[in-house]
Amino acid sequence: MKIQLCVLPLLFTLFLFGCGNSGDKTAEQQTAIDTSQTEAPEGVGIVTDGPTQITGLLQTSGLQPDEAKALGLPERGYQLVSQNAYFLKGSDTLAAYLGQCVTLSGQMQEDWQPEQHGGQITYNRGLFVVEEVHPQLYSYCHYTDTLETQPQGREVNYTGQVERMQRPAPDIAYDYQLRLQKPYRDQNHPVSPGKLVQTLPLVPGSFSVLSTLEAAVRQNRQLRVEGIQHQGYAESQAVWVTAADSLAL
């Protein structure tokens, strides 16, 4: 009887492990293929015995050249987006991880002002000096799924090539755009009626959509996207994406 009591929990544990290996890869898993599989980070802004560690999605800074200069940052720099966001400096390897989930080791800039620095607003972002970059599985950054509330607009669907884009401002989450398979003329454009629209910024409405867009960029795939087209940044139109699927070849 004692042997049976010991064996049953062991069998149950083995059963649980076995159940986790079935099924096809999701877009999220596909995005993580070329990243290193490490243990999940404990949180954001971790202070250990050594450097501070922060985890999030690496995106473009969105700073204009004069803003970057005033802040002492590279003109085409980067930021880490999580529950909080941080401008980054100190590493020449960041470009290789754009759009990926990473853990950064380094130090917070202590003399950085929370609202403005050197007379320039900081968009409520801190400054982190990067010493090391550690790629993570894409799913570790799922906590960044704090995206915009669905905007008012019209339902649309488009097909085209997903491309990475530079953010027009640090807090405008235009990290992807769709190069339309069928461009159209916007007769209702507030500045240039009849303007030919060839690309549209894409704002992911969920982490699943974000994952699919990133995978499409890295695998050079075309997508069909569905969502809400709405008035965006600086007189532009953008699509808040509710669904995205690969086109059948």
mmCIF file of C-alpha atoms in Angstrom:
data_model
loop_
_atom_site.group_PDB
_atom_site.id
_atom_site.type_symbol
_atom_site.label_atom_id
_atom_site.label_comp_id
_atom_site.label_asym_id
_atom_site.label_seq_id
_atom_site.Cartn_x
_atom_site.Cartn_y
_atom_site.Cartn_z
ATOM 1 C CA MET A 1 0.000 0.000 0.000
ATOM 2 C CA LYS A 2 2.837 2.451 0.797
ATOM 3 C CA ILE A 3 4.417 1.843 -2.614
ATOM 4 C CA GLN A 4 1.130 2.603 -4.377
ATOM 5 C CA LEU A 5 0.719 5.891 -2.487
ATOM 6 C CA CYS A 6 4.174 7.014 -3.625
ATOM 7 C CA VAL A 7 3.724 5.963 -7.243
ATOM 8 C CA LEU A 8 0.374 7.648 -7.891
ATOM 9 C CA PRO A 9 1.584 11.272 -7.401
ATOM 10 C CA LEU A 10 4.585 10.509 -9.619
ATOM 11 C CA LEU A 11 2.358 9.186 -12.411
ATOM 12 C CA PHE A 12 0.111 12.242 -12.146
ATOM 13 C CA THR A 13 3.109 14.561 -12.451
ATOM 14 C CA LEU A 14 4.373 12.725 -15.538
ATOM 15 C CA PHE A 15 0.895 12.969 -17.061
ATOM 16 C CA LEU A 16 0.835 16.755 -16.617
ATOM 17 C CA PHE A 17 4.201 17.165 -18.324
ATOM 18 C CA GLY A 18 3.099 14.947 -21.192
ATOM 19 C CA CYS A 19 -0.020 17.019 -21.873
ATOM 20 C CA GLY A 20 1.938 20.166 -22.573
ATOM 21 C CA ASN A 21 3.666 18.980 -25.736
ATOM 22 C CA SER A 22 0.794 18.550 -28.178
ATOM 23 C CA GLY A 23 -0.696 20.877 -30.768
ATOM 24 C CA ASP A 24 0.630 23.058 -33.562
ATOM 25 C CA LYS A 25 2.767 26.149 -32.996
ATOM 26 C CA THR A 26 0.813 29.363 -32.496
ATOM 27 C CA ALA A 27 1.956 32.665 -33.986
ATOM 28 C CA GLU A 28 3.305 33.564 -30.570
ATOM 29 C CA GLN A 29 5.410 30.393 -30.418
ATOM 30 C CA GLN A 30 6.540 30.859 -34.009
ATOM 31 C CA THR A 31 7.815 34.335 -33.140
ATOM 32 C CA ALA A 32 9.996 32.835 -30.428
ATOM 33 C CA ILE A 33 11.769 30.275 -32.616
ATOM 34 C CA ASP A 34 15.020 32.210 -32.928
ATOM 35 C CA THR A 35 15.148 33.432 -29.338
ATOM 36 C CA SER A 36 16.957 31.747 -26.483
ATOM 37 C CA GLN A 37 14.783 29.770 -24.083
ATOM 38 C CA THR A 38 15.633 30.817 -20.558
ATOM 39 C CA GLU A 39 13.790 30.876 -17.274
ATOM 40 C CA ALA A 40 11.059 33.490 -17.053
ATOM 41 C CA PRO A 41 12.158 36.763 -15.432
ATOM 42 C CA GLU A 42 10.788 37.490 -11.987
ATOM 43 C CA GLY A 43 9.420 40.895 -12.894
ATOM 44 C CA VAL A 44 10.197 44.354 -14.208
ATOM 45 C CA GLY A 45 12.775 46.644 -12.660
ATOM 46 C CA ILE A 46 14.394 43.841 -10.665
ATOM 47 C CA VAL A 47 17.260 44.878 -8.419
ATOM 48 C CA THR A 48 19.571 41.939 -7.752
ATOM 49 C CA ASP A 49 22.980 41.765 -6.108
ATOM 50 C CA GLY A 50 24.410 42.937 -9.437
ATOM 51 C CA PRO A 51 22.843 45.111 -12.153
ATOM 52 C CA THR A 52 19.169 46.052 -12.346
ATOM 53 C CA GLN A 53 17.107 43.985 -14.794
ATOM 54 C CA ILE A 54 14.064 45.100 -16.763
ATOM 55 C CA THR A 55 11.996 43.031 -19.200
ATOM 56 C CA GLY A 56 9.762 44.141 -22.063
ATOM 57 C CA LEU A 57 9.370 44.611 -25.797
ATOM 58 C CA LEU A 58 12.133 46.502 -27.588
ATOM 59 C CA GLN A 59 10.726 49.195 -29.893
ATOM 60 C CA THR A 60 11.955 52.377 -31.578
ATOM 61 C CA SER A 61 12.194 55.464 -29.354
ATOM 62 C CA GLY A 62 9.923 57.681 -31.461
ATOM 63 C CA LEU A 63 12.023 60.732 -30.585
ATOM 64 C CA GLN A 64 12.467 63.467 -33.158
ATOM 65 C CA PRO A 65 16.118 64.427 -33.870
ATOM 66 C CA ASP A 66 15.945 67.632 -31.799
ATOM 67 C CA GLU A 67 14.306 65.775 -28.903
ATOM 68 C CA ALA A 68 16.943 63.047 -28.943
ATOM 69 C CA LYS A 69 19.715 65.639 -29.009
ATOM 70 C CA ALA A 70 18.225 67.528 -26.048
ATOM 71 C CA LEU A 71 18.055 64.290 -24.062
ATOM 72 C CA GLY A 72 21.546 63.171 -25.050
ATOM 73 C CA LEU A 73 20.224 60.064 -26.832
ATOM 74 C CA PRO A 74 20.900 58.578 -30.279
ATOM 75 C CA GLU A 75 18.770 60.058 -33.053
ATOM 76 C CA ARG A 76 17.398 56.642 -34.011
ATOM 77 C CA GLY A 77 17.324 55.120 -30.559
ATOM 78 C CA TYR A 78 15.198 52.547 -28.779
ATOM 79 C CA GLN A 79 12.889 52.127 -25.826
ATOM 80 C CA LEU A 80 11.745 49.190 -23.731
ATOM 81 C CA VAL A 81 7.968 48.941 -23.334
ATOM 82 C CA SER A 82 6.397 47.110 -20.393
ATOM 83 C CA GLN A 83 4.183 48.297 -17.525
ATOM 84 C CA ASN A 84 6.614 51.200 -17.554
ATOM 85 C CA ALA A 85 8.748 52.411 -20.461
ATOM 86 C CA TYR A 86 12.404 53.394 -20.640
ATOM 87 C CA PHE A 87 14.613 55.101 -23.185
ATOM 88 C CA LEU A 88 17.811 53.139 -23.692
ATOM 89 C CA LYS A 89 21.468 53.889 -24.245
ATOM 90 C CA GLY A 90 24.808 52.184 -23.841
ATOM 91 C CA SER A 91 24.604 49.204 -26.213
ATOM 92 C CA ASP A 92 25.302 48.904 -29.943
ATOM 93 C CA THR A 93 23.547 45.537 -30.199
ATOM 94 C CA LEU A 94 19.948 46.667 -29.584
ATOM 95 C CA ALA A 95 19.041 46.883 -33.281
ATOM 96 C CA ALA A 96 19.322 43.097 -33.567
ATOM 97 C CA TYR A 97 16.527 42.635 -30.998
ATOM 98 C CA LEU A 98 13.992 45.160 -32.338
ATOM 99 C CA GLY A 99 10.452 43.882 -31.821
ATOM 100 C CA GLN A 100 11.594 41.086 -29.514
ATOM 101 C CA CYS A 101 11.006 40.369 -25.850
ATOM 102 C CA VAL A 102 14.243 40.933 -23.937
ATOM 103 C CA THR A 103 15.603 41.255 -20.433
ATOM 104 C CA LEU A 104 18.111 44.086 -20.150
ATOM 105 C CA SER A 105 20.785 44.199 -17.471
ATOM 106 C CA GLY A 106 22.234 47.563 -16.509
ATOM 107 C CA GLN A 107 21.566 50.642 -14.422
ATOM 108 C CA MET A 108 18.903 53.315 -14.142
ATOM 109 C CA GLN A 109 20.205 56.807 -14.900
ATOM 110 C CA GLU A 110 20.049 58.374 -11.442
ATOM 111 C CA ASP A 111 20.067 62.060 -12.467
ATOM 112 C CA TRP A 112 17.239 61.570 -14.967
ATOM 113 C CA GLN A 113 14.177 63.714 -14.234
ATOM 114 C CA PRO A 114 10.798 61.902 -14.314
ATOM 115 C CA GLU A 115 8.925 64.481 -16.426
ATOM 116 C CA GLN A 116 11.577 66.488 -18.253
ATOM 117 C CA HIS A 117 15.332 66.476 -18.639
ATOM 118 C CA GLY A 118 17.410 69.363 -19.921
ATOM 119 C CA GLY A 119 14.253 71.272 -20.752
ATOM 120 C CA GLN A 120 12.903 68.433 -22.905
ATOM 121 C CA ILE A 121 9.867 66.364 -21.893
ATOM 122 C CA THR A 122 10.628 62.684 -21.342
ATOM 123 C CA TYR A 123 7.160 61.283 -22.130
ATOM 124 C CA ASN A 124 7.066 59.751 -18.628
ATOM 125 C CA ARG A 125 9.948 57.457 -19.518
ATOM 126 C CA GLY A 126 12.999 56.676 -17.458
ATOM 127 C CA LEU A 127 16.494 56.224 -18.861
ATOM 128 C CA PHE A 128 18.195 52.846 -18.639
ATOM 129 C CA VAL A 129 21.883 52.291 -19.410
ATOM 130 C CA VAL A 130 22.175 48.845 -21.006
ATOM 131 C CA GLU A 131 25.069 46.549 -20.191
ATOM 132 C CA GLU A 132 23.744 43.194 -21.427
ATOM 133 C CA VAL A 133 20.823 41.990 -23.567
ATOM 134 C CA HIS A 134 19.146 38.639 -22.891
ATOM 135 C CA PRO A 135 16.495 37.474 -25.423
ATOM 136 C CA GLN A 136 13.410 35.849 -23.930
ATOM 137 C CA LEU A 137 10.524 33.817 -25.266
ATOM 138 C CA TYR A 138 8.033 36.237 -26.782
ATOM 139 C CA SER A 139 5.275 35.074 -24.429
ATOM 140 C CA TYR A 140 7.227 36.407 -21.412
ATOM 141 C CA CYS A 141 6.192 39.903 -22.490
ATOM 142 C CA HIS A 142 2.479 39.090 -22.438
ATOM 143 C CA TYR A 143 2.020 41.648 -19.663
ATOM 144 C CA THR A 144 2.434 44.378 -22.314
ATOM 145 C CA ASP A 145 -1.104 43.526 -23.436
ATOM 146 C CA THR A 146 -2.339 46.879 -22.086
ATOM 147 C CA LEU A 147 -3.193 48.292 -25.480
ATOM 148 C CA GLU A 148 -5.615 51.034 -26.426
ATOM 149 C CA THR A 149 -9.363 50.707 -25.942
ATOM 150 C CA GLN A 150 -11.146 49.980 -29.203
ATOM 151 C CA PRO A 151 -11.613 53.327 -31.005
ATOM 152 C CA GLN A 152 -14.639 54.632 -32.864
ATOM 153 C CA GLY A 153 -14.494 54.079 -36.613
ATOM 154 C CA ARG A 154 -15.557 51.795 -39.428
ATOM 155 C CA GLU A 155 -14.984 48.083 -39.821
ATOM 156 C CA VAL A 156 -12.457 47.246 -42.519
ATOM 157 C CA ASN A 157 -10.369 44.405 -43.859
ATOM 158 C CA TYR A 158 -7.205 44.756 -45.921
ATOM 159 C CA THR A 159 -4.486 42.545 -47.328
ATOM 160 C CA GLY A 160 -0.852 43.421 -47.782
ATOM 161 C CA GLN A 161 2.721 43.200 -46.540
ATOM 162 C CA VAL A 162 3.378 43.900 -42.861
ATOM 163 C CA GLU A 163 6.394 46.166 -42.303
ATOM 164 C CA ARG A 164 8.125 47.521 -39.242
ATOM 165 C CA MET A 165 7.973 51.295 -38.850
ATOM 166 C CA GLN A 166 9.590 53.957 -36.715
ATOM 167 C CA ARG A 167 7.260 55.350 -34.062
ATOM 168 C CA PRO A 168 6.215 58.927 -34.910
ATOM 169 C CA ALA A 169 6.351 59.768 -31.178
ATOM 170 C CA PRO A 170 7.446 57.773 -28.112
ATOM 171 C CA ASP A 171 3.906 57.233 -26.847
ATOM 172 C CA ILE A 172 2.285 56.530 -30.235
ATOM 173 C CA ALA A 173 2.360 52.736 -30.628
ATOM 174 C CA TYR A 174 2.776 52.628 -34.406
ATOM 175 C CA ASP A 175 5.338 49.830 -34.592
ATOM 176 C CA TYR A 176 3.888 48.144 -37.696
ATOM 177 C CA GLN A 177 2.276 49.216 -40.940
ATOM 178 C CA LEU A 178 0.483 47.420 -43.747
ATOM 179 C CA ARG A 179 1.644 48.088 -47.311
ATOM 180 C CA LEU A 180 -1.682 47.677 -49.048
ATOM 181 C CA GLN A 181 -2.056 45.153 -51.833
ATOM 182 C CA LYS A 182 -4.675 47.513 -53.303
ATOM 183 C CA PRO A 183 -3.911 51.190 -52.497
ATOM 184 C CA TYR A 184 -6.891 53.541 -52.525
ATOM 185 C CA ARG A 185 -7.582 57.264 -52.713
ATOM 186 C CA ASP A 186 -8.868 58.929 -49.550
ATOM 187 C CA GLN A 187 -11.434 61.450 -50.714
ATOM 188 C CA ASN A 188 -12.125 62.450 -47.084
ATOM 189 C CA HIS A 189 -8.514 63.228 -46.162
ATOM 190 C CA PRO A 190 -8.629 66.422 -44.021
ATOM 191 C CA VAL A 191 -5.518 67.959 -45.639
ATOM 192 C CA SER A 192 -5.164 66.350 -49.093
ATOM 193 C CA PRO A 193 -8.514 65.049 -50.414
ATOM 194 C CA GLY A 194 -7.913 62.295 -52.936
ATOM 195 C CA LYS A 195 -4.528 61.365 -51.417
ATOM 196 C CA LEU A 196 -3.294 57.939 -52.496
ATOM 197 C CA VAL A 197 -3.078 55.710 -49.413
ATOM 198 C CA GLN A 198 -0.416 53.024 -49.819
ATOM 199 C CA THR A 199 0.331 52.190 -46.169
ATOM 200 C CA LEU A 200 -1.678 52.214 -42.963
ATOM 201 C CA PRO A 201 -0.300 52.058 -39.389
ATOM 202 C CA LEU A 202 -1.472 48.996 -37.478
ATOM 203 C CA VAL A 203 -2.315 49.086 -33.772
ATOM 204 C CA PRO A 204 -2.660 45.554 -32.350
ATOM 205 C CA GLY A 205 -5.825 45.094 -30.340
ATOM 206 C CA SER A 206 -4.467 42.121 -28.383
ATOM 207 C CA PHE A 207 -1.218 40.344 -27.588
ATOM 208 C CA SER A 208 -2.179 37.573 -30.005
ATOM 209 C CA VAL A 209 -2.478 40.085 -32.863
ATOM 210 C CA LEU A 210 0.791 41.760 -31.863
ATOM 211 C CA SER A 211 2.474 38.360 -31.920
ATOM 212 C CA THR A 212 1.108 37.632 -35.407
ATOM 213 C CA LEU A 213 2.268 41.002 -36.783
ATOM 214 C CA GLU A 214 5.786 40.528 -35.411
ATOM 215 C CA ALA A 215 5.981 37.010 -36.861
ATOM 216 C CA ALA A 216 4.824 38.321 -40.258
ATOM 217 C CA VAL A 217 7.582 40.952 -40.285
ATOM 218 C CA ARG A 218 10.293 38.487 -39.396
ATOM 219 C CA GLN A 219 9.077 35.863 -41.869
ATOM 220 C CA ASN A 220 8.258 38.340 -44.669
ATOM 221 C CA ARG A 221 4.641 37.190 -44.871
ATOM 222 C CA GLN A 222 1.557 38.896 -46.227
ATOM 223 C CA LEU A 223 -1.519 39.106 -44.005
ATOM 224 C CA ARG A 224 -5.200 39.750 -44.156
ATOM 225 C CA VAL A 225 -6.130 42.054 -41.287
ATOM 226 C CA GLU A 226 -9.534 42.967 -39.874
ATOM 227 C CA GLY A 227 -10.276 45.828 -37.536
ATOM 228 C CA ILE A 228 -11.489 49.361 -36.992
ATOM 229 C CA GLN A 229 -10.120 52.161 -39.173
ATOM 230 C CA HIS A 230 -10.029 55.424 -37.223
ATOM 231 C CA GLN A 231 -8.509 58.885 -37.135
ATOM 232 C CA GLY A 232 -4.933 58.484 -36.026
ATOM 233 C CA TYR A 233 -1.856 60.528 -35.240
ATOM 234 C CA ALA A 234 -1.172 63.774 -37.174
ATOM 235 C CA GLU A 235 -4.165 63.607 -39.549
ATOM 236 C CA SER A 236 -3.405 60.002 -40.452
ATOM 237 C CA GLN A 237 -5.704 56.992 -40.564
ATOM 238 C CA ALA A 238 -4.772 53.875 -38.608
ATOM 239 C CA VAL A 239 -6.269 50.400 -38.177
ATOM 240 C CA TRP A 240 -6.918 48.976 -34.718
ATOM 241 C CA VAL A 241 -6.472 45.290 -35.589
ATOM 242 C CA THR A 242 -8.812 42.688 -34.107
ATOM 243 C CA ALA A 243 -7.712 39.743 -36.281
ATOM 244 C CA ALA A 244 -4.801 38.925 -38.578
ATOM 245 C CA ASP A 245 -4.260 35.812 -40.692
ATOM 246 C CA SER A 246 -1.609 34.691 -43.158
ATOM 247 C CA LEU A 247 -2.600 34.692 -46.809
ATOM 248 C CA ALA A 248 -2.741 31.291 -48.468
ATOM 249 C CA LEU A 249 -0.053 30.961 -51.140
#
